[in-house]
Short mmCIF file of C-alpha atoms and ligand atoms in Angstrom, two decimals:
data_model
loop_
_atom_site.label_atom_id
_atom_site.label_comp_id
_atom_site.label_asym_id
_atom_site.label_seq_id
_atom_site.Cartn_x
_atom_site.Cartn_y
_atom_site.Cartn_z
CA MET A 1 11.99 2.05 -15.06
CA PHE A 2 10.18 3.14 -11.96
CA THR A 3 11.39 5.67 -9.47
CA LEU A 4 11.46 4.65 -5.86
CA SER A 5 9.17 6.62 -3.62
CA LYS A 6 10.86 8.31 -0.70
CA TYR A 7 8.30 6.56 1.44
CA LYS A 8 8.54 2.88 2.10
CA ILE A 9 5.87 0.60 3.41
CA PHE A 10 6.57 -0.54 6.95
CA LEU A 11 6.21 -4.26 7.37
CA PHE A 12 4.70 -6.38 10.13
CA GLY A 13 7.12 -6.37 13.05
CA THR A 14 7.63 -2.60 12.90
CA GLU A 15 6.62 -0.89 16.11
CA ILE A 16 4.73 1.99 14.49
CA LEU A 17 2.18 -0.50 13.13
CA ARG A 18 1.25 -1.25 16.75
CA GLU A 19 0.78 2.37 17.81
CA LYS A 20 -2.54 4.14 18.20
CA SER A 21 -2.49 6.93 15.63
CA LYS A 22 -3.31 10.53 16.53
CA PRO A 23 -6.31 12.43 15.17
CA VAL A 24 -5.74 15.10 12.55
CA THR A 25 -6.53 18.56 13.91
CA VAL A 26 -5.27 20.78 11.09
CA PHE A 27 -6.54 20.31 7.54
CA ASN A 28 -3.78 22.02 5.64
CA LYS A 29 -1.39 21.48 2.73
CA LYS A 30 0.70 19.17 4.86
CA LEU A 31 -2.28 16.84 5.22
CA HIS A 32 -2.94 17.05 1.47
CA ALA A 33 0.69 16.17 0.81
CA LEU A 34 0.36 13.18 3.15
CA LEU A 35 -2.72 11.98 1.22
CA ASP A 36 -0.90 12.45 -2.08
CA ASN A 37 2.05 10.46 -0.73
CA LEU A 38 -0.23 7.68 0.43
CA TYR A 39 -1.78 7.40 -3.05
CA HIS A 40 1.70 7.56 -4.58
CA VAL A 41 2.85 4.59 -2.51
CA LEU A 42 -0.44 2.77 -3.11
CA TYR A 43 -0.18 3.12 -6.90
CA GLU A 44 3.47 2.08 -6.80
CA ARG A 45 2.23 -1.29 -5.55
CA GLY A 46 -0.20 -2.13 -8.30
CA ASN A 47 -2.06 -4.60 -6.11
CA GLY A 48 -2.86 -2.29 -3.21
CA ALA A 49 -6.43 -1.24 -2.53
CA ALA A 50 -5.89 0.96 0.48
CA ILE A 51 -3.23 2.24 2.82
CA ALA A 52 -3.19 3.87 6.25
CA ALA A 53 -0.69 6.56 7.26
CA PRO A 54 1.08 4.41 9.90
CA GLN A 55 2.04 2.03 7.09
CA ILE A 56 4.37 4.73 5.77
CA GLY A 57 5.55 5.57 9.27
CA ILE A 58 3.19 8.42 10.11
CA ALA A 59 0.97 7.76 13.14
CA LYS A 60 -1.97 9.94 12.03
CA ARG A 61 -5.57 8.92 11.50
CA VAL A 62 -5.48 9.16 7.71
CA ILE A 63 -6.51 6.49 5.18
CA ALA A 64 -6.33 6.52 1.38
CA ILE A 65 -8.52 4.05 -0.52
CA ASP A 66 -8.82 3.41 -4.25
CA TYR A 67 -10.76 0.20 -4.49
CA LEU A 68 -13.47 -1.18 -6.77
CA GLY A 69 -13.54 2.07 -8.72
CA GLU A 70 -14.09 4.23 -5.67
CA LYS A 71 -11.59 6.66 -4.19
CA LEU A 72 -12.09 7.55 -0.52
CA GLU A 73 -9.99 9.75 1.73
CA LEU A 74 -10.87 9.05 5.35
CA ILE A 75 -9.55 11.40 8.03
CA ASN A 76 -10.34 10.59 11.68
CA PRO A 77 -12.82 7.85 10.69
CA GLU A 78 -15.15 6.33 13.28
CA ILE A 79 -17.46 3.39 12.88
CA LEU A 80 -21.01 4.42 13.79
CA ALA A 81 -22.78 1.12 13.11
CA LYS A 82 -22.03 -2.41 11.98
CA GLN A 83 -24.40 -4.93 10.49
CA GLY A 84 -24.16 -8.57 9.52
CA THR A 85 -21.09 -10.76 9.26
CA SER A 86 -18.74 -11.69 6.47
CA TYR A 87 -15.93 -14.24 6.71
CA GLU A 88 -13.46 -13.85 3.83
CA TYR A 89 -9.77 -13.67 2.97
CA GLU A 90 -7.89 -10.42 3.15
CA GLY A 91 -4.31 -9.29 2.83
CA CYS A 92 -2.18 -6.31 3.77
CA LEU A 93 0.48 -4.24 2.00
CA SER A 94 2.56 -4.57 5.17
CA LEU A 95 2.59 -8.36 4.81
CA PRO A 96 2.97 -8.90 1.07
CA GLY A 97 2.22 -12.28 -0.45
CA PHE A 98 -0.13 -13.65 2.20
CA VAL A 99 -3.87 -13.70 2.90
CA GLY A 100 -5.87 -14.84 5.90
CA LYS A 101 -9.53 -15.34 6.66
CA VAL A 102 -11.05 -12.72 8.95
CA ARG A 103 -14.56 -12.19 10.28
CA ARG A 104 -15.80 -8.63 9.70
CA ALA A 105 -19.09 -6.80 9.69
CA GLU A 106 -20.85 -7.11 6.33
CA THR A 107 -21.91 -3.46 6.37
CA VAL A 108 -20.43 -0.46 8.17
CA SER A 109 -21.55 3.12 8.55
CA ILE A 110 -18.76 5.55 9.27
CA ARG A 111 -18.24 9.20 10.07
CA PHE A 112 -15.04 10.89 8.93
CA ARG A 113 -13.62 14.17 7.71
CA ASP A 114 -12.50 14.90 4.19
CA ARG A 115 -9.21 16.64 3.34
CA TYR A 116 -10.86 20.03 3.95
CA GLY A 117 -12.11 19.05 7.40
CA ILE A 118 -15.75 18.68 6.32
CA GLU A 119 -17.60 15.96 8.22
CA GLN A 120 -19.06 13.20 6.06
CA THR A 121 -20.85 9.93 6.63
CA LEU A 122 -21.16 6.88 4.42
CA THR A 123 -22.31 3.29 4.48
CA ARG A 124 -20.59 0.51 2.56
CA SER A 125 -21.02 -3.27 2.36
CA LYS A 126 -19.07 -6.36 1.40
CA GLU A 127 -15.50 -5.86 0.08
CA MET A 128 -15.42 -2.11 0.65
CA ALA A 129 -16.78 -2.52 4.20
CA ARG A 130 -14.02 -5.10 4.82
CA CYS A 131 -11.40 -2.73 3.42
CA ILE A 132 -12.60 0.16 5.60
CA GLN A 133 -12.56 -1.99 8.77
CA HIS A 134 -9.07 -3.31 7.98
CA GLU A 135 -7.74 0.23 7.49
CA ILE A 136 -9.41 1.66 10.61
CA ASP A 137 -7.82 -1.20 12.58
CA HIS A 138 -4.42 0.06 11.39
CA LEU A 139 -5.13 3.36 13.17
CA GLU A 140 -5.61 1.39 16.40
CA GLY A 141 -2.47 -0.68 15.96
CA ILE A 142 -4.49 -3.80 15.13
CA LEU A 143 -3.24 -6.08 12.35
CA TYR A 144 -5.43 -8.58 10.54
CA THR A 145 -3.29 -11.45 11.78
CA ASP A 146 -4.65 -10.60 15.26
CA LEU A 147 -8.10 -11.52 13.96
CA VAL A 148 -7.42 -14.60 11.83
CA GLU A 149 -9.33 -17.54 13.29
CA GLU A 150 -7.64 -20.33 11.38
CA SER A 151 -4.18 -21.46 12.46
CA PHE A 152 -2.55 -20.40 9.19
CA LEU A 153 -2.24 -17.79 6.44
CA ILE A 154 -2.14 -18.72 2.76
CA GLU A 155 0.90 -17.84 0.69
CA GLU A 156 -0.56 -16.45 -2.52
CA ASP A 157 2.14 -17.68 -4.93
CA THR A 158 2.28 -21.27 -3.73
CA GLU A 159 -1.22 -21.51 -2.18
CA GLN A 160 0.47 -23.17 0.77
CA GLU A 161 -0.53 -22.78 4.37
CA LYS A 162 1.95 -21.03 6.65
CA PRO A 163 1.41 -21.29 10.41
CA LEU A 164 -0.16 -18.20 11.95
CA SER A 165 2.17 -18.56 14.95
CA PHE A 166 5.07 -17.60 12.68
CA PHE A 167 3.44 -14.25 11.89
CA GLN A 168 2.38 -13.70 15.47
CA GLU A 169 6.02 -14.11 16.50
CA ILE A 170 7.05 -11.51 13.93
CA THR A 171 4.56 -8.98 15.23
CA ALA A 172 5.38 -9.76 18.86
CA ILE A 173 9.20 -9.55 18.63
CA LYS A 174 9.53 -5.77 18.69
CA ASN A 175 6.30 -5.06 20.50
CA LYS A 176 5.55 -5.67 24.08
ZN1 ZN B 1 -3.22 -3.50 6.10
#
């Protein structure tokens, strides 16, 4: 039996996913608790690679990643440089069961703060670069369905195409 987290994942169509999140200014226990909660929710969904604070209803610039054997906590991340292009499928915990093909930079260099407020930089390529760009978009209120170039998403279970317009309607309903 699993215990339900007190945090739920907000789904596409929720207004907070369209907000621009606020920078973190205080690096205290409250921030650490937020990071712990993000990982808690992430691990509750066994298939999640990363989660951004707005996805649990908190409009702060905080991202928790545990992907490809690497754990990254990104506070106030900024992209410093992008290189190359990659065009691959990606999905989102806030739209379970679907993937869509999105063009992203192949390599990104970012600057961010860790949970203690220390500035860090790193460069990542391929899947991790894609993951980082997807999560930083969440802090800007951008969803990957905004960037899908094909006219459909793929439903993972059935491998069937579902029209993108359907998802765009969902995200437009509650947001001006
Ligand atoms: Zn997402």
